[in-house]
Amino acid sequence: AAENACRVTLGQVNQVRPKLPLLKILQAAGAQGETFTLKEVMHYLGQYIMVRQLYDKRQQHMVYCGGDQLGELLGLESFSVKDPSPVYDMLKRNLTSAAV
Ligand SMILES: C[C@@H](c1ccc(Cl)cc1)n1cnc(-c2ccccc2)c1-c1c(C(=O)NCCN2CCN(C3CCCCC3)CC2)[nH]c2cc(Cl)ccc12
């Protein structure tokens, strides 16, 4: 009870722990540490796509991730940022709750 109350005040409850393949991608985008909020995970994945130039310069909502570790994780050659469902499915497979 006490430690949970403490965790709530420290804002730890919304942290997630990426599995190693996803953690490596986040770290390549500049992430530090091993637990993040979902917002931070999305931010670093966006940065990763930018830094690795995986988005189409003309159709900027299209991400071509085939041949990249991101594509391995997603199991996709490409996707549109307008349909986040494949990304959420991948996160379900690659994030564990850090609350425990
Ligand atoms: C709404 C949001 C989003 C967020 C999650 C999802 Cl599952 C879909 C969509 N979003 C909208 N466009 C992008 C995007 C597009 C191309 C290249 C990089 C990012 C994003 C993504 C962000 C992000 O944190 N976005 C901040 C603002 N973005 C605007 C787009 N900006 C760039 C667009 C290409 C040209 C340069 C600017 C970068 C900042 N994180 C993501 C992670 C992934 Cl796995 C996929 C896409 C994104």
XYZ file of C-alpha atoms and ligand atoms in Angstrom:
147
model
C 0.000 0.000 0.000
C 2.657 2.520 1.070
C 5.027 1.686 -1.816
C 2.129 1.863 -4.309
C 1.082 5.239 -2.929
C 4.711 6.326 -3.285
C 4.809 5.048 -6.898
C 1.630 6.995 -7.739
C 3.130 10.231 -6.392
C 6.398 9.601 -8.297
C 4.433 9.155 -11.528
C 5.943 5.704 -12.069
C 2.637 3.982 -12.851
C 2.547 4.891 -16.558
C 6.020 3.595 -17.389
C 6.550 0.773 -19.886
C 9.630 -1.382 -20.424
C 10.507 -2.036 -24.095
C 11.852 -5.510 -24.946
C 15.452 -5.484 -26.176
C 14.885 -5.177 -29.984
C 12.599 -2.147 -29.464
C 14.886 -0.668 -26.773
C 17.803 -0.733 -29.256
C 15.708 1.238 -31.778
C 14.705 3.824 -29.156
C 18.345 4.158 -28.027
C 19.418 4.696 -31.666
C 17.041 7.677 -31.602
C 18.638 9.056 -28.437
C 16.545 7.446 -25.685
C 18.253 6.993 -22.306
C 17.257 4.411 -19.674
C 15.018 1.356 -19.869
C 11.502 2.537 -18.924
C 9.474 5.194 -20.721
C 5.969 6.622 -21.009
C 4.075 5.592 -24.146
C 4.373 9.214 -25.311
C 8.173 8.997 -25.055
C 8.209 5.673 -26.962
C 6.198 7.299 -29.781
C 8.431 10.365 -29.784
C 11.634 8.296 -30.101
C 10.123 6.048 -32.796
C 9.250 9.220 -34.738
C 12.775 10.530 -34.264
C 14.150 7.161 -35.420
C 12.094 7.336 -38.628
C 13.335 10.878 -39.233
C 17.002 10.190 -38.466
C 17.012 7.006 -40.586
C 15.084 8.873 -43.326
C 12.536 6.035 -43.520
C 9.685 8.354 -44.568
C 9.000 9.273 -48.192
C 10.158 12.828 -48.887
C 7.224 13.479 -51.238
C 4.485 11.454 -49.495
C 5.569 12.238 -45.955
C 2.885 10.074 -44.307
C 4.428 6.945 -45.883
C 7.156 5.085 -43.939
C 9.289 2.538 -45.845
C 10.824 0.358 -43.117
C 11.557 -2.838 -45.091
C 15.227 -3.778 -44.562
C 15.374 -1.790 -41.326
C 15.126 -3.231 -37.789
C 11.854 -1.253 -37.444
C 10.397 -3.208 -40.370
C 11.546 -6.462 -38.737
C 9.681 -5.531 -35.539
C 6.560 -4.408 -37.405
C 6.676 -7.323 -39.862
C 5.983 -4.754 -42.603
C 7.772 -3.277 -45.623
C 5.888 0.014 -45.288
C 2.986 1.669 -43.504
C 1.166 4.983 -43.400
C 1.325 7.140 -40.273
C -2.396 7.680 -40.903
C -3.078 4.070 -39.779
C -1.290 3.531 -36.453
C -2.767 0.060 -35.829
C 0.306 -1.943 -36.977
C 2.466 0.175 -34.658
C 0.152 -0.420 -31.689
C 0.117 -4.153 -32.418
C 3.946 -4.146 -32.436
C 4.023 -2.199 -29.145
C 1.662 -4.741 -27.541
C 4.239 -7.427 -28.449
C 7.280 -5.385 -27.405
C 6.309 -3.443 -24.265
C 5.865 -4.817 -20.763
C 4.455 -2.766 -17.885
C 7.235 -1.414 -15.672
C 4.750 -1.015 -12.826
C 5.501 -4.497 -11.396
C 0.883 11.855 -35.270
C 2.227 11.167 -35.216
C 2.060 9.674 -35.077
C 2.474 9.073 -33.894
C 2.368 7.694 -33.745
C 1.865 6.918 -34.793
Cl 1.735 5.206 -34.592
C 1.452 7.508 -35.991
C 1.559 8.904 -36.139
N 3.040 11.420 -36.439
C 2.645 12.081 -37.545
N 3.638 12.044 -38.447
C 4.662 11.355 -37.907
C 5.929 11.143 -38.639
C 5.907 11.127 -40.046
C 7.105 10.963 -40.739
C 8.314 10.840 -40.050
C 8.312 10.836 -38.654
C 7.125 10.998 -37.941
C 4.300 10.955 -36.628
C 4.996 10.084 -35.687
C 5.529 10.392 -34.425
C 5.641 11.681 -33.737
O 6.114 11.723 -32.607
N 5.217 12.755 -34.386
C 5.425 14.088 -33.829
C 5.075 15.116 -34.867
N 5.740 14.785 -36.151
C 4.936 15.217 -37.274
C 5.630 14.823 -38.593
N 6.982 15.420 -38.639
C 7.790 15.053 -39.856
C 6.983 14.563 -41.054
C 7.932 14.177 -42.203
C 8.753 15.368 -42.645
C 9.529 15.939 -41.465
C 8.621 16.269 -40.292
C 7.786 14.982 -37.476
C 7.072 15.356 -36.172
N 6.007 9.273 -33.841
C 5.812 8.233 -34.693
C 6.144 6.878 -34.533
C 5.831 5.999 -35.541
Cl 6.227 4.308 -35.368
C 5.223 6.449 -36.727
C 4.896 7.794 -36.886
C 5.187 8.673 -35.850
